[in-house]
PDB file of C-alpha atoms in Angstrom:
ATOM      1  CA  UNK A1232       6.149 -86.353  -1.590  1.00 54.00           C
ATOM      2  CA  UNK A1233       6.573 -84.269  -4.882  1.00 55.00           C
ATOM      3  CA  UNK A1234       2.643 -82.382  -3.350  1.00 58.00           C
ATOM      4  CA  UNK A1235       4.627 -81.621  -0.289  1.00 57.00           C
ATOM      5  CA  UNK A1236       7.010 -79.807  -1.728  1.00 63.00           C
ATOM      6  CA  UNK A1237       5.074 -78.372  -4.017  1.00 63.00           C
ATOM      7  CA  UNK A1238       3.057 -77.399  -0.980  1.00 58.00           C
ATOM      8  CA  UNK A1239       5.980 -76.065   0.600  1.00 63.00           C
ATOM      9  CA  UNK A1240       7.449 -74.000  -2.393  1.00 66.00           C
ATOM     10  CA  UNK A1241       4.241 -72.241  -2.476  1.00 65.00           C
ATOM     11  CA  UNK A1242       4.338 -71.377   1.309  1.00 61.00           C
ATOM     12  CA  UNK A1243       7.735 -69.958   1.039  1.00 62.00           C
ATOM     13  CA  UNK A1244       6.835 -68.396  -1.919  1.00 62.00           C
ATOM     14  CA  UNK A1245       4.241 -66.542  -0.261  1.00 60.00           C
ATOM     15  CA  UNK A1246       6.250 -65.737   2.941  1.00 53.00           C
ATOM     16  CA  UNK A1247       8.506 -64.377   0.520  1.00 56.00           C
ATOM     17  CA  UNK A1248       5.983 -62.236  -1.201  1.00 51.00           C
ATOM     18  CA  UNK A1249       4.706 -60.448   2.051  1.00 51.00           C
ATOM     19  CA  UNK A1250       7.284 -58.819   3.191  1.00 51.00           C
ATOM     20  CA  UNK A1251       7.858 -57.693   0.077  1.00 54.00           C
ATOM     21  CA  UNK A1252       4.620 -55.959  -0.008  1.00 55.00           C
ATOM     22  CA  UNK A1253       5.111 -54.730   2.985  1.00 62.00           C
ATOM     23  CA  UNK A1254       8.324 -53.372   2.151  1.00 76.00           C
ATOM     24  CA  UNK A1255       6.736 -51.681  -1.312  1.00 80.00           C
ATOM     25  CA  UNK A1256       3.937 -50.207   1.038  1.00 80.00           C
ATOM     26  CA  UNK A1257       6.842 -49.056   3.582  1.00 85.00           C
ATOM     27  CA  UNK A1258       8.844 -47.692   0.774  1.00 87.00           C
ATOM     28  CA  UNK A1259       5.620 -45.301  -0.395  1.00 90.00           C
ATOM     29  CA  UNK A1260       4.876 -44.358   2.528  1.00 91.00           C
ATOM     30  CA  UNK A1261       8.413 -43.332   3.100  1.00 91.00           C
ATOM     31  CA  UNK A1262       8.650 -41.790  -0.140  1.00 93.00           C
ATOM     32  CA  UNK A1263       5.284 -39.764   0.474  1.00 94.00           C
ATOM     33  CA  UNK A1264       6.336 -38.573   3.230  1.00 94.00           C
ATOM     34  CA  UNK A1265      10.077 -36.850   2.056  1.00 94.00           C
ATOM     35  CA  UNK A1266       8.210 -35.575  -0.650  1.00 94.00           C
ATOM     36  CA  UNK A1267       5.959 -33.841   1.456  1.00 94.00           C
ATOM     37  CA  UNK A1268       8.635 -32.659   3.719  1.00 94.00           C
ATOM     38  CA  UNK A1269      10.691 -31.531   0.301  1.00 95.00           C
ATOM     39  CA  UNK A1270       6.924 -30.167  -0.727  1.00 95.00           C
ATOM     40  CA  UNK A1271       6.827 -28.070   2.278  1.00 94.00           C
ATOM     41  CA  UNK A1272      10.296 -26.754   2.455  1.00 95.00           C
ATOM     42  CA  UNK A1273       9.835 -26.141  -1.267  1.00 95.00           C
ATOM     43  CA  UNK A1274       7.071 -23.808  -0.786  1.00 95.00           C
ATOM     44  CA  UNK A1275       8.543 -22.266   2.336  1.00 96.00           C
ATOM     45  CA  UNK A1276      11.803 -21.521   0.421  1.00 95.00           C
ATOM     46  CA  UNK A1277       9.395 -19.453  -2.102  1.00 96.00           C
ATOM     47  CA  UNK A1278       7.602 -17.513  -0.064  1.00 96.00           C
ATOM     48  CA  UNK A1279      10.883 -16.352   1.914  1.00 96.00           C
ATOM     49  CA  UNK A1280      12.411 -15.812  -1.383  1.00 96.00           C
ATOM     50  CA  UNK A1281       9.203 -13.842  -2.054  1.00 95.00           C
ATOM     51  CA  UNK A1282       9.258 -11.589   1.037  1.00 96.00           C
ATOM     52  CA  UNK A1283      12.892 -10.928   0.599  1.00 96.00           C
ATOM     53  CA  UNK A1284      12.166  -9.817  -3.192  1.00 96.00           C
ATOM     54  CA  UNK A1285       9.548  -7.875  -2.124  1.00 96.00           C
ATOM     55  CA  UNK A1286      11.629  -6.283   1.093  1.00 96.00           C
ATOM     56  CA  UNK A1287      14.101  -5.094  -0.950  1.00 95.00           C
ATOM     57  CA  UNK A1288      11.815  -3.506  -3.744  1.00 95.00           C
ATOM     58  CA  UNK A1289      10.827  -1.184  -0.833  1.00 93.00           C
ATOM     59  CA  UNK A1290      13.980  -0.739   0.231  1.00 92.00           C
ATOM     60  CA  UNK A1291      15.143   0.168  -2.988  1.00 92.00           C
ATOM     61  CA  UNK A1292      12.687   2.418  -3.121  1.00 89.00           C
ATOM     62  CA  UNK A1293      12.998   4.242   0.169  1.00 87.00           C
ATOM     63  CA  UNK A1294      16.634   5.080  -0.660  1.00 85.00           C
ATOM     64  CA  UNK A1295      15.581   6.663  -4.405  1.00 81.00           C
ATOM     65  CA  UNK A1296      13.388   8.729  -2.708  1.00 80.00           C
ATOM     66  CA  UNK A1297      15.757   9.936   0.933  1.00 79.00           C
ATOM     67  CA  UNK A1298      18.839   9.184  -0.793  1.00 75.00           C
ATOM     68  CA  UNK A1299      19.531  12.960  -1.353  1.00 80.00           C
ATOM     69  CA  UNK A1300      18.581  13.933   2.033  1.00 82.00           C
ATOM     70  CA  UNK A1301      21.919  13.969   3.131  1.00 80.00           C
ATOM     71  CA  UNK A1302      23.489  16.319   0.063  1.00 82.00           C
ATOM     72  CA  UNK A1303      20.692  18.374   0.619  1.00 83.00           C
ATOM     73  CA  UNK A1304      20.018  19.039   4.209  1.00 87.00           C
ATOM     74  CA  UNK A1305      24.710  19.711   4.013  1.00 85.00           C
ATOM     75  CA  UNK A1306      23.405  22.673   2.065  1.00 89.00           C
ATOM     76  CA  UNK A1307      21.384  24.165   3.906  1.00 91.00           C
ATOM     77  CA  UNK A1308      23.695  26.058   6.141  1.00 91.00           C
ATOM     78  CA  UNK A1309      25.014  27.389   2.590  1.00 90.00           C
ATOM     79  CA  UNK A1310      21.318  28.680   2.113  1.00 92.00           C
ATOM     80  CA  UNK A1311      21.359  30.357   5.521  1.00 93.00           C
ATOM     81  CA  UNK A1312      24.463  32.257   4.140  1.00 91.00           C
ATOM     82  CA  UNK A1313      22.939  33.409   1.045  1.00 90.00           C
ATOM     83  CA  UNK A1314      19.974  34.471   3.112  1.00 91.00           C
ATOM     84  CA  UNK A1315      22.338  36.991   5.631  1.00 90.00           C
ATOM     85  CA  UNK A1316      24.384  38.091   2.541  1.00 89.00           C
ATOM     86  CA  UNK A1317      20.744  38.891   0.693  1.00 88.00           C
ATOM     87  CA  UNK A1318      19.756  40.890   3.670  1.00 88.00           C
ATOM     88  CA  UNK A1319      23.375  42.893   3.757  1.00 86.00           C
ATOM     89  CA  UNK A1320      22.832  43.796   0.274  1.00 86.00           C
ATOM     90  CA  UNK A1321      20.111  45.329   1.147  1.00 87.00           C
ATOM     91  CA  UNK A1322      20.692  47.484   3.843  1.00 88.00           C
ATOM     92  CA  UNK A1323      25.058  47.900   3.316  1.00 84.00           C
ATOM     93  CA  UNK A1324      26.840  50.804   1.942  1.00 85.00           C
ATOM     94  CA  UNK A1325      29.974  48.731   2.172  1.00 87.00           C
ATOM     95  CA  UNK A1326      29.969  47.194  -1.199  1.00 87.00           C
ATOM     96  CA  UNK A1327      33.559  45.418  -0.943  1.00 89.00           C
ATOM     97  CA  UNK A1328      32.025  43.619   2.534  1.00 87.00           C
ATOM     98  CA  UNK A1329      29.809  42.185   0.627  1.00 88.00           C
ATOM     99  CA  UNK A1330      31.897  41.019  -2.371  1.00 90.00           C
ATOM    100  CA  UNK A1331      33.225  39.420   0.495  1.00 91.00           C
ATOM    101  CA  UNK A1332      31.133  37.627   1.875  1.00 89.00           C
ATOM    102  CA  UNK A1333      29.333  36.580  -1.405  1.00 91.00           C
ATOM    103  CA  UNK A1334      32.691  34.978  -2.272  1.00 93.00           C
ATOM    104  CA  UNK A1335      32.955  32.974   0.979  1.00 93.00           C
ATOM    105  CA  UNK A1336      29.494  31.622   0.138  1.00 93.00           C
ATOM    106  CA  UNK A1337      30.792  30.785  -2.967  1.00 93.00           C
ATOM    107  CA  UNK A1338      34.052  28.955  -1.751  1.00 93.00           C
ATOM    108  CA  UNK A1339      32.093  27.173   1.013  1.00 93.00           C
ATOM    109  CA  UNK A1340      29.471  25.902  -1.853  1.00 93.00           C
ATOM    110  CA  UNK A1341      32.426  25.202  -3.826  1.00 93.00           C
ATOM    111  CA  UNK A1342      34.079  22.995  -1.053  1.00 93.00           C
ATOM    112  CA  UNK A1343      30.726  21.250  -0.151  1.00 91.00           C
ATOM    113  CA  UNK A1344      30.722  20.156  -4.216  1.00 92.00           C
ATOM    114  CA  UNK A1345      34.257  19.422  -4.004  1.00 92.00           C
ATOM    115  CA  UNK A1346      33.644  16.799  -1.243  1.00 90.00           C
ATOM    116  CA  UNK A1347      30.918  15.247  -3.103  1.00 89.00           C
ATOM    117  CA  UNK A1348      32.924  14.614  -5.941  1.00 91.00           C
ATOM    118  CA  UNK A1349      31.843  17.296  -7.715  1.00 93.00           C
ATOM    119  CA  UNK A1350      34.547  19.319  -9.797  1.00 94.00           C
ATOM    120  CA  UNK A1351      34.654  21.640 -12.111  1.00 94.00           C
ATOM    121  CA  UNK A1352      36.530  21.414 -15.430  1.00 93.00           C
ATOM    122  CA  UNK A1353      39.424  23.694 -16.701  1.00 92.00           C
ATOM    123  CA  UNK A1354      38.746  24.845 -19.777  1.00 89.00           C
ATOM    124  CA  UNK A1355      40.891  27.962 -20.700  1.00 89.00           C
ATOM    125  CA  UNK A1356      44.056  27.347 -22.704  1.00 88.00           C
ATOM    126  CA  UNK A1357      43.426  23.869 -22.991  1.00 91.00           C
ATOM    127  CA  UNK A1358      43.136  21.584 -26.693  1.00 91.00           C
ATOM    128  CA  UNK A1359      39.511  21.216 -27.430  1.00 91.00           C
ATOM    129  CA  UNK A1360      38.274  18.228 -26.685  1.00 89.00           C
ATOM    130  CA  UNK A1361      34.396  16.992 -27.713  1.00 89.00           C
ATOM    131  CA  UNK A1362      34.433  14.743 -24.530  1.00 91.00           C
ATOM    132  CA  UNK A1363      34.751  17.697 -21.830  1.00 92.00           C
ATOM    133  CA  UNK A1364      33.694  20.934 -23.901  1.00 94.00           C
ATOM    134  CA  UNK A1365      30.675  22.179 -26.315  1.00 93.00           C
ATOM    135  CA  UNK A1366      32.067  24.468 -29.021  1.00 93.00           C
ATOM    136  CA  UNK A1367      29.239  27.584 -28.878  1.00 93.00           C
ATOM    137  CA  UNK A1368      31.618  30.012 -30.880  1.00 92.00           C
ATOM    138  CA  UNK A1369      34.769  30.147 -33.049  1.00 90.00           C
ATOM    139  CA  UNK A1370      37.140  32.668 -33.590  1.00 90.00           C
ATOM    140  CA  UNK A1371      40.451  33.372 -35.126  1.00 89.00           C
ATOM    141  CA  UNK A1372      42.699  32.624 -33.086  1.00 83.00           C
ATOM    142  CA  UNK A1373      44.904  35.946 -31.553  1.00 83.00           C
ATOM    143  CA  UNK A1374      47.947  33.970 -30.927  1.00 84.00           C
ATOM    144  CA  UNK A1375      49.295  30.846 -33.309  1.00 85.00           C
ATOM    145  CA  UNK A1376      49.783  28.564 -29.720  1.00 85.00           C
ATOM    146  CA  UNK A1377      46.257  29.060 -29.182  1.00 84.00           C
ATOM    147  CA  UNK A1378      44.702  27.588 -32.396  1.00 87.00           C
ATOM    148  CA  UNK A1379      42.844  24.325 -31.559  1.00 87.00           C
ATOM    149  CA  UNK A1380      42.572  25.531 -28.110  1.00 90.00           C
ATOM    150  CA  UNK A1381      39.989  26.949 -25.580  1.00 91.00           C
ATOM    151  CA  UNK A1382      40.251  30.717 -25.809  1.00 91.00           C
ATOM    152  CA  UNK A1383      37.137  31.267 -23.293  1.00 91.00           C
ATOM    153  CA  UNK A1384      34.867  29.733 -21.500  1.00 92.00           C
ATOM    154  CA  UNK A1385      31.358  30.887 -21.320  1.00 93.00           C
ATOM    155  CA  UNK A1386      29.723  28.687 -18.836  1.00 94.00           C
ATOM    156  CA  UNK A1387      31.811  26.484 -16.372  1.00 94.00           C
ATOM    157  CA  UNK A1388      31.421  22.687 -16.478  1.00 94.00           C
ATOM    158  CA  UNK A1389      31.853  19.665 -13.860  1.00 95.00           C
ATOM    159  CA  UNK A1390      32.532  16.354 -13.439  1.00 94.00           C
ATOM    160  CA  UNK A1391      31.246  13.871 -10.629  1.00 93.00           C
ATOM    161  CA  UNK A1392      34.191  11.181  -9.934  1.00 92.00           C
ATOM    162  CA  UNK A1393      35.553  11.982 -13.706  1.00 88.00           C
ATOM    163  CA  UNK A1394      32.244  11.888 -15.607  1.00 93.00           C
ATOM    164  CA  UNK A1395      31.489  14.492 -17.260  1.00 94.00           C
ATOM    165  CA  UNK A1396      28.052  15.920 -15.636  1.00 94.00           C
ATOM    166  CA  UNK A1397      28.136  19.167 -18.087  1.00 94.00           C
ATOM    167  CA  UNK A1398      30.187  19.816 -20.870  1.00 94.00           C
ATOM    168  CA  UNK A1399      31.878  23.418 -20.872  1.00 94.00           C
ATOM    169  CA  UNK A1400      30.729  25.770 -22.997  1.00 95.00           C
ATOM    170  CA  UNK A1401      33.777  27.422 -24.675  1.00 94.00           C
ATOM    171  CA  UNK A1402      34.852  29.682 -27.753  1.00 93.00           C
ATOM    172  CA  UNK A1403      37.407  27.997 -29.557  1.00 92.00           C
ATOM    173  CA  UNK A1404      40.260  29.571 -31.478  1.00 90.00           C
ATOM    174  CA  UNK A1405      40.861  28.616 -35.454  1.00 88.00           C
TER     175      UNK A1405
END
């Protein structure tokens, strides 16, 4: 009796064992396969990522190199002005006429700048200030209100949104 169940012990041992085998096998071959799937979408995920990266580089690119289209082709019509008032000069007698219309070109220019952001920067009568102006000259002051201020400005400066874009270049009173 004790080699029967022995006998049996073994059987169910080995009933026992099989599936589990079969399970382990199962298990891999599960396993194999979400990590190919993983694998796949893995790679997939890359090479979008990689087109995207690379999209954009162009992109980037395109708009460094058109981005200015628009501020440039809004001054064109200001060229076309210049142009007429080039060919008045020219050929008018009526010098006031075209003082005139030089300095409507100029306030149309002006305007165009203004609604870019562009601005320029008032200088005269106000304390220097190494953030907005360049000192080119000193001189004594001819009033006592006006020492440590701006008593001329040679060339005109600007800011773009409140950043300084060129620094005036003033005479400053001592």
């Amino acid at each position: 009796m004790d080699e029967m169940t022995n006998l049996q012990k073994e059987q169910t041992e080995q009933v026992e064992a099989t599936p589990e085998t079969d399970n382990v096998a199962d298990d891999q071959e599960a396993l194999k396969a979400k990590y190919d799937e993983l694998n796949n979408d893995h790679l997939r995920l890359m090479a979008e990522f990689d087109n995207y990266r690379k999209r954009t580089l162009r992109e980037k690119a395109e708009l460094i190199k058109t981005g200015g289209e628009s501020a440039l082709t809004a001054i064109l019509p200001v060229i076309d002005d210049f142009e007429r008032a080039l060919q008045n000069v020219r050929t008018s007698d009526d010098i006031k006429a075209v003082a005139e219309g030089i300095e409507l070109i100029y306030t149309k220019f002006m305007a165009y700048l203004s609604q870019q952001g562009v601005k320029p920067i008032e200088a005269t009568g106000q304390p220097f200030d190494t953030e907005m102006y360049d000192a080119v000259a000193t001189i004594p002051a001819p009033e006592e209100e006006l020492k440590g201020k701006v008593v001329d400005c040679v060339q005109t400066g600007y800011t773009l949104y409140d950043k300084v874009i060129r620094h005036a270049k003033v005479v400053v009173g001592e």
